[in-house]
Coordinates of C-alpha atoms and ligand atoms in Angstrom, one line a residue:
M1 CA 0.4 -2.0 -3.1
R2 CA 0.9 -3.4 0.2
N3 CA -0.6 -6.7 1.0
I4 CA -3.6 -6.3 3.1
L5 CA -2.3 -8.7 5.5
L6 CA 0.5 -6.2 6.2
S7 CA -2.3 -3.5 6.5
L8 CA -3.9 -5.0 9.2
A9 CA -1.0 -5.8 11.1
V10 CA -1.1 -3.8 14.1
S11 CA 0.0 -2.2 14.0
T12 CA 3.5 -6.9 -8.2
M13 CA 10.4 -12.1 -21.8
L14 CA 9.7 -9.1 -23.3
V15 CA 6.5 -10.3 -25.3
L16 CA 3.6 -8.2 -25.6
S17 CA 0.4 -9.6 -25.0
S18 CA -2.1 -9.8 -27.8
A19 CA -4.3 -7.3 -26.0
A20 CA -1.3 -5.1 -25.6
Q21 CA -0.5 -5.2 -29.4
Q22 CA -4.1 -4.6 -30.3
S23 CA -4.5 -1.5 -28.2
A24 CA -0.8 -0.1 -29.1
Q25 CA -0.8 3.1 -30.6
P26 CA 1.8 3.7 -33.2
S27 CA 4.7 5.3 -31.7
G28 CA 5.2 9.0 -31.7
A29 CA 3.2 11.6 -30.0
S30 CA -0.1 13.4 -31.2
G31 CA -1.9 16.2 -30.0
G32 CA -0.7 19.8 -29.2
A33 CA 2.8 20.9 -29.5
A34 CA 3.0 22.0 -25.9
N35 CA 2.0 18.5 -24.4
P36 CA 1.7 16.0 -26.8
H37 CA -0.3 13.0 -25.8
F38 CA 1.3 9.8 -24.5
D39 CA 1.3 6.8 -26.5
G40 CA 1.6 3.8 -24.1
S41 CA 4.9 2.4 -25.9
S42 CA 7.4 4.8 -24.2
W43 CA 5.7 3.8 -20.9
W44 CA 5.7 0.1 -21.6
N45 CA 9.7 0.4 -22.7
Y46 CA 10.3 1.5 -19.1
V47 CA 8.1 -1.3 -17.6
K48 CA 10.0 -3.8 -19.7
V49 CA 13.3 -2.8 -18.0
L50 CA 12.1 -2.4 -14.4
A51 CA 10.0 -5.7 -14.4
S52 CA 12.6 -7.9 -16.2
D53 CA 13.8 -10.8 -14.5
D54 CA 17.2 -9.3 -14.2
M55 CA 15.7 -6.9 -11.6
E56 CA 14.9 -10.1 -9.5
G57 CA 11.5 -8.1 -8.3
R58 CA 13.3 -5.6 -6.6
E59 CA 13.1 -6.3 -3.0
T60 CA 13.9 -3.7 -0.5
G61 CA 17.8 -3.8 0.5
S62 CA 18.5 -6.3 -2.5
P63 CA 21.3 -5.3 -4.9
A64 CA 18.7 -5.8 -7.5
L65 CA 16.7 -2.8 -6.4
R66 CA 19.7 -0.9 -6.3
H67 CA 20.4 -1.7 -10.0
A68 CA 16.7 -0.8 -10.9
E69 CA 17.3 2.5 -8.9
E70 CA 20.6 3.1 -10.8
Y71 CA 18.6 2.7 -14.2
V72 CA 16.2 5.3 -12.8
V73 CA 18.9 7.8 -11.9
E74 CA 20.5 7.4 -15.5
Q75 CA 17.1 8.1 -17.3
L76 CA 16.5 11.3 -14.7
Q77 CA 20.0 12.5 -15.6
A78 CA 19.4 12.0 -19.2
D79 CA 16.2 14.2 -18.8
G80 CA 18.1 16.8 -17.3
L81 CA 16.5 16.6 -13.7
E82 CA 18.2 17.8 -10.7
P83 CA 19.3 15.5 -7.8
A84 CA 17.0 16.1 -4.9
G85 CA 18.0 13.4 -2.4
A86 CA 20.5 13.7 0.4
N87 CA 23.3 12.2 -1.3
G88 CA 22.9 13.1 -4.8
F89 CA 19.6 11.5 -6.2
Y90 CA 19.6 9.0 -3.3
Q91 CA 18.2 9.0 0.3
A92 CA 19.7 6.1 2.2
I93 CA 17.5 4.5 4.8
K94 CA 18.3 2.0 7.3
F95 CA 16.1 -1.0 8.1
E96 CA 15.7 -3.9 10.2
S97 CA 14.6 -7.0 8.8
R98 CA 12.7 -10.0 11.0
Q99 CA 12.2 -13.5 9.8
V100 CA 10.8 -16.1 11.5
V101 CA 12.5 -19.3 12.2
E102 CA 9.6 -21.9 12.3
S103 CA 11.6 -24.9 13.2
G104 CA 12.4 -23.0 16.6
S105 CA 8.7 -21.9 16.9
S106 CA 5.3 -22.7 17.9
L107 CA 1.7 -21.9 18.2
A108 CA -1.0 -23.6 20.5
L109 CA -4.3 -23.0 21.6
V110 CA -4.5 -24.1 25.2
H111 CA -7.5 -24.9 27.3
G112 CA -6.8 -26.1 30.8
K113 CA -4.8 -29.4 30.1
Q114 CA -6.2 -29.3 26.7
V115 CA -3.4 -28.2 24.0
E116 CA -4.1 -28.0 20.4
P117 CA -1.0 -27.3 18.3
L118 CA -1.6 -24.9 15.4
S119 CA -0.2 -25.8 11.8
F120 CA 1.8 -22.6 10.4
S121 CA 0.9 -23.6 6.8
D122 CA -2.8 -24.3 7.5
D123 CA -4.2 -22.6 10.4
A124 CA -2.2 -19.7 11.5
F125 CA 1.3 -18.1 11.3
F126 CA 3.3 -15.2 12.8
S127 CA 3.6 -12.0 11.5
T128 CA 6.8 -10.1 12.2
R129 CA 5.3 -6.9 11.8
V130 CA 5.6 -6.6 15.5
D131 CA 8.6 -7.4 17.5
L132 CA 7.6 -10.9 18.6
A133 CA 8.3 -11.7 22.1
P134 CA 10.3 -14.9 22.4
S135 CA 7.4 -16.7 24.3
I136 CA 4.2 -15.7 25.5
E137 CA 0.8 -17.4 26.8
A138 CA -2.2 -15.1 27.2
P139 CA -6.1 -15.3 27.3
L140 CA -7.7 -14.6 24.0
V141 CA -10.8 -12.2 23.9
F142 CA -12.8 -11.8 20.6
V143 CA -13.2 -7.8 20.0
G144 CA -15.3 -7.7 16.7
Y145 CA -13.3 -5.5 14.3
G146 CA -10.9 -4.4 17.1
L147 CA -11.9 -0.9 16.1
S148 CA -12.0 2.4 18.1
V149 CA -13.6 5.4 16.1
P150 CA -14.0 8.3 18.7
E151 CA -15.8 10.4 15.9
K152 CA -18.3 7.7 15.6
N153 CA -18.7 7.0 19.2
Y154 CA -17.7 3.3 18.2
D155 CA -15.4 1.2 20.5
D156 CA -15.1 -2.3 20.2
F157 CA -12.7 -2.4 23.3
A158 CA -15.3 -0.6 25.5
G159 CA -16.5 -2.8 28.7
L160 CA -13.8 -5.5 27.9
D161 CA -11.2 -6.6 30.2
L162 CA -8.2 -6.9 27.9
K163 CA -5.1 -6.2 30.3
G164 CA -2.5 -8.5 29.5
K165 CA -4.5 -10.4 27.0
V166 CA -4.4 -11.0 23.2
A167 CA -7.2 -9.5 21.1
V168 CA -9.0 -11.8 18.4
I169 CA -10.2 -9.4 15.7
V170 CA -11.8 -10.0 12.2
A171 CA -10.4 -7.6 9.5
G172 CA -12.9 -5.1 8.2
A173 CA -15.4 -2.5 9.7
P174 CA -19.0 -1.9 9.8
A175 CA -20.9 -0.1 6.9
D176 CA -21.9 2.8 8.9
I177 CA -18.3 4.1 9.5
P178 CA -17.1 6.3 6.2
G179 CA -14.4 4.4 4.3
A180 CA -11.3 6.9 5.1
L181 CA -12.2 6.9 8.9
A182 CA -12.6 3.1 8.7
S183 CA -9.3 2.9 6.7
H184 CA -7.6 5.5 9.1
Y185 CA -8.5 3.8 12.3
Q186 CA -7.3 0.3 10.8
S187 CA -3.9 1.8 10.1
P188 CA -1.0 -0.3 12.1
A189 CA -0.5 3.3 14.0
E190 CA -4.2 3.9 15.1
R191 CA -4.7 0.0 15.9
S192 CA -1.5 -0.3 18.2
K193 CA -2.8 2.9 19.9
A194 CA -6.2 1.3 20.6
L195 CA -4.7 -2.1 21.7
R196 CA -2.2 -0.2 24.0
K197 CA -4.9 1.7 25.5
A198 CA -6.9 -1.4 26.2
G199 CA -3.9 -3.3 27.9
A200 CA -3.9 -6.0 25.1
I201 CA -0.4 -7.2 24.3
G202 CA -1.1 -9.0 21.1
T203 CA -3.4 -9.5 18.1
V204 CA -4.6 -12.4 16.3
V205 CA -6.2 -11.3 12.9
I206 CA -8.7 -13.5 11.4
L207 CA -8.7 -12.9 7.7
N208 CA -11.9 -11.8 6.0
P209 CA -12.6 -13.7 3.0
A210 CA -14.7 -10.7 1.8
S211 CA -11.6 -8.6 1.6
M212 CA -8.9 -11.3 0.9
D213 CA -7.1 -10.3 -2.4
I214 CA -5.0 -13.7 -2.4
P215 CA -6.1 -17.2 -1.4
W216 CA -4.8 -18.3 1.8
A217 CA -2.6 -20.8 0.3
R218 CA -0.4 -18.1 -1.5
I219 CA -0.5 -16.0 1.6
S220 CA 1.0 -18.9 3.6
A221 CA 3.5 -20.1 1.1
N222 CA 5.4 -16.6 1.7
R223 CA 4.8 -16.5 5.2
T224 CA 8.6 -16.6 6.3
H225 CA 9.4 -13.8 3.7
P226 CA 11.4 -11.4 6.0
S227 CA 9.4 -8.3 7.2
M228 CA 11.2 -4.9 7.6
S229 CA 11.1 -1.9 10.1
L230 CA 12.7 1.6 10.0
Q231 CA 15.7 1.7 12.4
G232 CA 15.1 4.3 14.9
A233 CA 12.8 4.5 18.3
E234 CA 10.7 7.4 16.7
F235 CA 9.2 4.7 14.0
D236 CA 8.1 2.3 16.2
E237 CA 4.5 2.3 16.1
T238 CA 3.7 -1.1 17.5
A239 CA 5.6 -0.5 20.9
G240 CA 4.4 -3.0 23.4
Q241 CA 2.9 -5.2 21.1
K242 CA 4.3 -8.6 21.7
L243 CA 2.4 -10.8 19.4
L244 CA 0.7 -10.5 15.9
V245 CA -0.8 -14.0 14.5
I246 CA -2.6 -14.2 11.0
F247 CA -5.4 -16.9 11.3
N248 CA -7.0 -18.7 8.2
P249 CA -10.5 -18.2 8.2
A250 CA -11.2 -21.5 6.7
R251 CA -9.8 -22.8 10.0
A252 CA -10.7 -20.3 12.8
E253 CA -13.8 -22.4 14.0
K254 CA -11.7 -23.8 16.7
L255 CA -11.1 -20.4 18.2
F256 CA -14.6 -20.3 18.9
E257 CA -15.4 -23.6 20.5
G258 CA -16.8 -23.1 24.0
S259 CA -17.4 -19.4 23.5
G260 CA -21.2 -20.2 22.8
H261 CA -20.6 -18.4 19.4
K262 CA -19.8 -19.9 15.9
L263 CA -17.5 -18.7 13.5
Q264 CA -20.3 -18.7 10.7
E265 CA -22.5 -16.4 12.5
I266 CA -19.5 -14.0 13.0
M267 CA -18.4 -14.2 9.4
D268 CA -22.0 -13.7 8.1
L269 CA -22.4 -10.4 10.1
A270 CA -18.7 -9.3 9.0
K271 CA -19.6 -10.3 5.5
A272 CA -22.8 -7.9 5.9
R273 CA -20.4 -5.2 7.6
K274 CA -22.8 -5.3 10.4
P275 CA -21.6 -4.8 13.9
L276 CA -20.2 -8.0 15.6
P277 CA -20.6 -9.1 19.3
R278 CA -17.5 -9.2 21.3
F279 CA -16.9 -11.9 24.2
P280 CA -14.1 -13.7 25.9
L281 CA -12.9 -17.0 24.3
A282 CA -12.3 -20.5 26.0
F283 CA -8.7 -20.7 25.1
S284 CA -5.4 -19.0 25.9
I285 CA -2.6 -18.7 22.9
R286 CA 0.8 -20.2 23.8
A287 CA 3.3 -18.7 21.4
K288 CA 7.0 -19.4 20.9
A289 CA 8.7 -17.4 18.4
E290 CA 12.3 -17.6 17.2
V291 CA 13.1 -14.4 14.9
N292 CA 16.5 -13.7 12.8
K293 CA 16.9 -10.0 12.8
K294 CA 19.2 -8.5 10.3
E295 CA 20.4 -4.8 9.6
L296 CA 20.0 -3.4 5.8
E297 CA 20.0 -0.4 4.0
S298 CA 17.9 0.7 0.7
S299 CA 17.3 4.2 -0.8
N300 CA 14.5 6.3 -1.9
V301 CA 15.5 8.0 -5.5
I302 CA 14.6 11.9 -5.5
A303 CA 14.7 14.3 -8.5
K304 CA 13.6 17.9 -9.1
L305 CA 12.3 19.9 -12.0
P306 CA 12.9 23.4 -11.2
G307 CA 9.6 25.5 -11.4
S308 CA 9.5 28.3 -14.0
D309 CA 8.0 30.8 -11.6
S310 CA 10.7 32.5 -9.4
K311 CA 8.6 32.5 -6.1
L312 CA 6.6 29.4 -6.9
Q313 CA 9.5 27.5 -7.5
N314 CA 10.1 27.0 -4.0
E315 CA 7.1 24.8 -3.7
F316 CA 6.9 21.3 -4.7
V317 CA 4.2 19.2 -6.4
V318 CA 5.3 15.6 -5.6
L319 CA 4.7 12.8 -7.9
S320 CA 5.5 9.6 -6.1
A321 CA 5.5 5.7 -6.7
H322 CA 7.1 2.9 -4.9
I323 CA 9.8 1.1 -6.9
D324 CA 10.2 -1.6 -4.5
H325 CA 8.3 -5.2 -5.1
I326 CA 8.5 -8.4 -3.0
G327 CA 11.8 -10.0 -4.8
I328 CA 12.1 -13.6 -4.9
G329 CA 9.8 -16.2 -3.2
E330 CA 8.2 -19.4 -3.2
P331 CA 7.9 -20.8 -6.8
I332 CA 4.4 -20.8 -8.6
N333 CA 4.0 -22.7 -11.8
G334 CA 8.0 -22.8 -11.6
D335 CA 8.5 -19.1 -11.5
R336 CA 10.2 -17.7 -8.3
I337 CA 10.5 -14.0 -9.4
Y338 CA 7.9 -12.0 -8.4
N339 CA 8.4 -9.2 -11.1
G340 CA 6.0 -6.7 -9.9
A341 CA 5.4 -5.2 -13.3
M342 CA 1.9 -3.7 -12.5
D343 CA 3.0 -3.4 -8.8
N344 CA 4.6 -0.9 -9.3
A345 CA 7.1 -0.9 -12.0
A346 CA 4.2 0.4 -13.9
G347 CA 3.9 3.5 -11.5
S348 CA 7.6 4.2 -11.5
A349 CA 7.3 4.0 -15.4
V350 CA 4.6 6.9 -15.5
L351 CA 7.1 9.1 -13.4
L352 CA 10.0 8.4 -15.8
D353 CA 7.9 9.0 -18.8
T354 CA 6.5 12.0 -17.3
A355 CA 10.0 13.2 -16.4
A356 CA 10.9 12.6 -20.0
A357 CA 7.9 14.4 -21.6
F358 CA 8.7 17.5 -19.5
R359 CA 12.1 17.7 -21.3
K360 CA 10.4 18.0 -24.7
A361 CA 7.6 20.0 -23.6
S362 CA 7.5 23.9 -24.4
N363 CA 5.8 24.9 -21.4
K364 CA 7.4 24.1 -17.8
P365 CA 5.5 23.8 -14.5
R366 CA 5.5 27.1 -12.3
R367 CA 6.1 25.3 -9.1
S368 CA 8.9 22.7 -9.1
V369 CA 8.1 18.8 -9.2
L370 CA 9.7 16.5 -7.0
F371 CA 9.9 12.9 -8.5
V372 CA 10.0 10.6 -5.6
F373 CA 10.7 6.8 -6.2
L374 CA 10.1 5.1 -2.8
T375 CA 11.5 2.3 -1.5
G376 CA 10.0 -0.1 1.4
E377 CA 6.4 0.3 0.2
E378 CA 5.5 -3.6 0.3
K379 CA 7.3 -3.6 3.7
G380 CA 4.7 -1.3 5.4
L381 CA 5.0 2.1 3.6
L382 CA 8.5 2.8 5.1
G383 CA 10.2 4.6 2.6
S384 CA 7.6 7.1 2.3
R385 CA 7.5 7.4 6.1
Y386 CA 11.1 8.1 6.3
F387 CA 10.8 10.6 3.4
T388 CA 7.8 12.7 5.1
A389 CA 9.7 12.4 8.4
Y390 CA 12.9 13.6 6.8
P391 CA 12.1 15.4 3.9
T392 CA 15.2 16.5 1.5
V393 CA 13.2 19.9 0.7
K394 CA 12.3 22.3 3.0
P395 CA 9.4 21.2 5.6
G396 CA 6.0 22.8 4.5
S397 CA 7.3 23.2 0.9
M398 CA 5.5 20.1 -0.4
V399 CA 2.0 21.4 -1.6
A400 CA 0.6 18.0 -2.8
D401 CA 1.3 14.4 -3.3
I402 CA 0.2 12.5 -6.6
N403 CA 1.0 8.9 -5.7
I404 CA 0.8 6.2 -8.2
D405 CA 0.8 2.8 -7.3
M406 CA -0.8 -0.2 -9.3
F407 CA -3.0 1.7 -11.3
L408 CA -3.9 -1.2 -13.2
P409 CA -4.3 -0.5 -16.8
I410 CA -5.8 -4.0 -17.7
V411 CA -9.1 -2.7 -19.3
P412 CA -9.8 0.5 -21.3
L413 CA -9.9 3.6 -19.2
K414 CA -13.4 4.8 -19.2
V415 CA -13.6 5.3 -15.4
L416 CA -11.0 6.6 -13.0
T417 CA -11.0 5.6 -9.5
I418 CA -9.8 8.7 -7.1
Y419 CA -8.6 7.6 -3.7
G420 CA -9.4 10.6 -1.5
L421 CA -11.8 12.2 -3.9
G422 CA -14.0 14.0 -1.3
E423 CA -11.0 14.8 1.2
S424 CA -9.2 17.7 -0.6
S425 CA -9.3 20.4 -3.4
L426 CA -7.1 17.8 -5.3
G427 CA -10.0 15.4 -5.7
E428 CA -12.1 18.0 -7.7
L429 CA -9.3 19.0 -9.8
A430 CA -8.4 15.3 -10.6
K431 CA -12.2 14.8 -11.6
E432 CA -12.4 17.8 -13.7
T433 CA -9.2 17.0 -15.5
A434 CA -10.4 13.1 -16.1
Q435 CA -13.7 15.0 -17.5
S436 CA -11.7 17.0 -19.8
L437 CA -10.1 13.9 -21.4
G438 CA -13.5 12.1 -21.5
V439 CA -12.9 9.9 -18.6
R440 CA -15.6 9.7 -15.6
S441 CA -14.3 9.5 -12.1
Q442 CA -15.5 7.8 -9.0
P443 CA -14.6 7.5 -5.5
D444 CA -13.0 4.1 -4.2
P445 CA -15.9 1.5 -4.9
E446 CA -14.4 -1.1 -2.6
P447 CA -13.4 1.0 0.7
Q448 CA -13.4 -2.2 2.7
R449 CA -9.9 -3.1 0.8
N450 CA -8.4 -0.2 2.5
A451 CA -6.6 1.0 -0.4
F452 CA -6.5 4.5 0.9
I453 CA -4.1 3.6 3.6
R454 CA -2.4 0.8 1.7
S455 CA 0.0 2.9 -0.3
D456 CA 2.4 5.8 0.3
Q457 CA -0.1 8.7 -0.2
Y458 CA -0.9 7.9 3.1
N459 CA 2.0 9.3 5.0
F460 CA 1.8 12.3 3.1
I461 CA -1.8 12.8 4.3
R462 CA -0.4 12.3 7.9
R463 CA 1.7 15.3 7.5
G464 CA -1.2 17.3 6.4
I465 CA -0.2 17.3 2.9
P466 CA -3.2 16.8 0.3
A467 CA -2.8 13.7 -1.6
L468 CA -4.4 11.1 -3.8
A469 CA -4.0 8.0 -5.8
M470 CA -5.7 7.2 -9.0
G471 CA -6.6 3.9 -10.7
V472 CA -8.0 2.5 -13.8
G473 CA -11.6 1.8 -12.8
F474 CA -14.8 -0.1 -13.5
D475 CA -18.4 -0.1 -13.0
P476 CA -20.0 -2.2 -10.4
G477 CA -21.5 -5.5 -12.2
S478 CA -19.3 -4.8 -15.2
P479 CA -17.2 -7.5 -16.9
E480 CA -14.6 -5.2 -16.1
Q481 CA -15.0 -5.7 -12.4
Q482 CA -14.3 -9.5 -12.9
V483 CA -11.2 -8.6 -14.7
F484 CA -9.9 -7.0 -11.9
K485 CA -11.1 -9.8 -9.4
D486 CA -9.4 -12.4 -11.4
W487 CA -6.3 -10.3 -11.6
L488 CA -6.2 -9.8 -7.7
T489 CA -6.7 -13.4 -7.3
R490 CA -4.2 -14.7 -9.7
R491 CA -1.4 -12.3 -10.2
Y492 CA -1.4 -9.7 -7.5
H493 CA 2.0 -10.4 -5.4
A494 CA 2.6 -13.6 -7.6
P495 CA 5.1 -14.3 -10.3
S496 CA 2.5 -13.9 -13.1
D497 CA 2.6 -10.0 -12.3
D498 CA 5.2 -9.9 -15.1
L499 CA 5.7 -9.0 -18.6
N500 CA 3.7 -11.9 -20.0
Q501 CA 0.3 -10.3 -18.9
P502 CA -2.4 -8.4 -21.0
V503 CA -2.2 -4.7 -20.6
D504 CA -4.0 -2.1 -22.3
L505 CA -1.3 0.6 -23.6
S506 CA -4.1 3.0 -24.5
A507 CA -5.5 3.1 -21.0
A508 CA -1.8 3.6 -19.8
A509 CA -1.3 6.5 -22.1
K510 CA -4.4 8.2 -21.1
Y511 CA -3.7 7.8 -17.4
E512 CA -0.5 9.3 -18.0
D513 CA -2.3 12.3 -19.7
I514 CA -4.5 12.9 -16.8
V515 CA -1.5 12.5 -14.2
R516 CA 0.4 15.4 -16.1
M517 CA -2.5 17.7 -16.8
L518 CA -3.3 17.2 -13.2
M519 CA 0.2 17.9 -12.0
L520 CA 0.5 21.0 -14.4
R521 CA -2.6 22.2 -12.9
V522 CA -1.7 22.2 -9.4
A523 CA 1.7 23.4 -10.2
D524 CA 0.5 26.3 -12.1
N525 CA -2.4 27.3 -9.8
P526 CA -1.6 30.4 -7.5
E527 CA -3.4 28.6 -4.6
R528 CA -2.3 25.7 -2.7
P529 CA -4.3 22.5 -2.6
A530 CA -6.4 22.4 0.6
W531 CA -8.2 19.9 2.8
N532 CA -12.0 20.1 2.4
P533 CA -13.8 21.4 5.5
D534 CA -15.7 18.3 6.1
S535 CA -12.5 16.2 5.9
F536 CA -11.3 14.0 8.5
F537 CA -7.8 14.4 7.5
R538 CA -8.1 18.2 7.8
R539 CA -6.8 17.7 11.4
Y540 CA -3.3 17.0 9.8
A541 CA -3.2 20.2 7.8
G542 CA -0.6 22.9 9.1
M543 CA 1.7 20.0 10.6
G544 CA 3.9 20.1 7.8
A545 CA 6.5 17.6 7.1
G546 CA 9.6 17.3 9.1
G547 CA 10.4 16.4 12.7
L548 CA 8.4 13.7 14.4
Ligands
ZN1 ZN1 2.3 -4.6 -3.6

């Protein structure tokens, strides 16, 4: 899953843990002959390969990711799937990578003759998610959440003069804006649109402690890791934005000096998800950015399981998962390899396991199934953005996307969280499927984390394709909630998201049963999935994939 920091941009030894061993079922499938149940062990075997140190954290554009993809292609071939990329199983994509050279860069707050330099490690740093101007000095205006939501008559920019200025925002949204809507308008594309319209040339994002998955020290440690964008003007969502700065909430008080407001007042309101005041700040920001740019290439991997119905086989149910992770970074406890076992070797492994299961199953889906292993997710959902713009199957032939990203089988699967539950007929179908396997469902319990727009399903949604993502969930206030919170704080985007962590193999197996059953139901249903009449995302329906 994509770091929240990126989603805010204007724009995851082969020793089984004891928990895994306890929950491991004997290998060998059980259940009906047509669709034997998964056992968790076949899944884990794939995870072990993809998240091994040999794969070096699968960074987009790296030879190691290519190596992981070659392994995936070998498995798909062995399972008898057909290539469905642009060149065999592959769809090559060109990227530009940008990296800040801090020795040639600086940030400062300026008020008259007073110049207060900012420390990159402690105060604030550049995000290269936008094409940073080499040098800029502009007044700062606090615009609350920096959101414009026409459907709710909500506009943080209303009545403010932002022409040529830099917007200072707190990550988040007020509670009375529904989660999906709030997520949508916090997406880089939508936020850029609002900023452009208001005349703002840049953004300073104060991270919201209430929604920070990772402590500042870890975020800051990898701040100069390259960011990437798709080559091609048609993919530039942040055009006109010259500055993006991420600010440490623990050091943001200085921004408000002389403004008549205190940081604490703002953060208390933000924590309660209440409306925020908006007002000019006393400072300008002075920024000098030296950026190294490089071109590189990385591929999606796409495979097809042809449907059994002569007519429906021309339509596709997409099962997607990103295979990339964040590579090699700053060492934590001496470990520099960010293996990304749960994020998202785990999801890619579900695709491989499902593909292999189909080979053994007696009943084949009526519609075709497209297995899509996406690159560039951690860089801003880039592989899915490219795939949905330039699909390798006929535009409009993709009836649904079931995306798997960081589904976290770290506790028993009693509750399934369905992202997009209330948006399309897929939601109800997923809920019924889970129920038939004795699993309750719930909508996203933490909409403020923006999970709905933080993974690849979002690009399918933007092309009108009903989509959802599902994860192992927890009941609010339960001990499991703490397990998830600890995981995010300690392992999310850290080297410890590796093969030496407790996983629940029975949870993974049950999750795979749900995914496969759901996929079959969608593939066999004569009717295509549809957006719910009251879904905000219905507006994209009928747009189809292809073109821009
Ligand atoms: Zn991630």
